[in-house]
Amino acid sequence: MSLSPDLHRLRIFLAVFDAGSVTEAAAELGYAPSTVSEQLRTLAREAGHALFQRHGNRIFPTSAAGILEPHARNLLVQFERVNKDLSNYASKKSSEVTVEFVASVGSSVLSPAATALSRRRPDICLKFSLQSQADETALKMARGEIDLAFSFASEVPHGLVASRALHEPFVAVVPVDDPLAGRGHVTLAELRDRPWINHDAANGSCSRSVADQCRALGFTPPYELSTDTFETTQDLVAAGLGRAVLPQFALARPHDDVRCLRLEAVRPDLPPPGRRVVILRRPETSEAVMEFYELLLKTGEEFLADHAS
């Protein structure tokens, strides 16, 4: 004797138990009476005991059916609770968006996009985490730990998608009394006659990209000071300790005592010095994730357009 964990068969058993009739139970369940009878025979065979006895036009449960009945109900109740809990979990997950962001986009893209979304979709729960290891992002997304992630990767990792890329220009930041402060734009080469302040002590994507573009022009960035925040970099520039090259997104709130200058392209056929920014997501995702994804891209595009001149 060995009962199989067939909830469908147990539901049929309970329907017949309550109705006292195969025909009535079949009508209630929407099955043919022969189907119900076959399921009862299979269950009785597994139980090793007859479950119903016929008396006239009615059937009555046996003692074995009386033993099985409360267990069957408890099993169905437990699985209904499981389904309800999973449904609630799915509902919660479908209205939750987890984003891994980089420091430069915090004030320029992430905050305004989050504010706009919370006003029109207060039902969506946003969760943010600052990126610490860029090479772990794809794995986190595959495990479902994050839904969206900002990335400077030249190629989209396998299994992820990015609808469109943004070109984020680099910006020269100089003290207000710098000889170049009155200029609207400069070249990287024009900046090299004074010390530079490296905002990216960990040698991240911006500092690597700036170094590569400087080397293409025949010089190495003249870094003399190094920090790890954009705010501190602006403080040091304002104090007259050097110049800096920062990503545009990091300059949502430039200090009053610095000047931000556009960097010219090396050649007319090339974009200005900068980097490629994408927002990664999984191919199949929730409506809430897609809504915030598009809003982040739109906010980023508008910020760059507003600061293009």
Coordinates of N, CA and C in Angstrom, one line a residue, residues 21 61 102 107 127 133 186 190 199 257 290 292 305:
S21 N -22.4 10.8 -3.7 CA -22.8 10.4 -5.0 C -21.7 10.7 -6.1
P61 N -19.1 6.3 2.8 CA -17.7 6.0 3.0 C -17.5 4.9 4.0
V102 N 26.0 53.1 -9.9 CA 27.4 53.6 -9.6 C 27.2 55.0 -9.1
S107 N 22.8 61.4 -8.1 CA 22.0 62.6 -8.1 C 21.5 63.0 -9.4
K127 N 14.6 49.4 -4.5 CA 15.7 49.1 -3.6 C 17.0 49.4 -4.3
Q133 N 31.7 45.6 -6.9 CA 32.5 44.8 -7.8 C 31.8 44.7 -9.2
V186 N 37.6 73.0 -23.9 CA 39.1 72.8 -24.0 C 39.4 71.4 -24.5
E190 N 45.3 70.5 -23.4 CA 45.4 71.9 -22.8 C 45.4 71.8 -21.3
H199 N 39.8 61.4 -9.2 CA 38.7 61.2 -8.3 C 38.4 59.7 -8.1
D257 N 32.5 77.5 -6.8 CA 33.9 78.0 -7.0 C 34.7 77.1 -7.9
M290 N 10.5 47.1 -16.1 CA 10.6 47.7 -17.4 C 10.2 49.2 -17.3
F292 N 10.6 51.2 -14.8 CA 11.7 52.0 -14.2 C 12.9 52.0 -15.1
A305 N 21.3 65.8 -22.4 CA 20.9 66.9 -23.4 C 20.9 68.2 -22.7

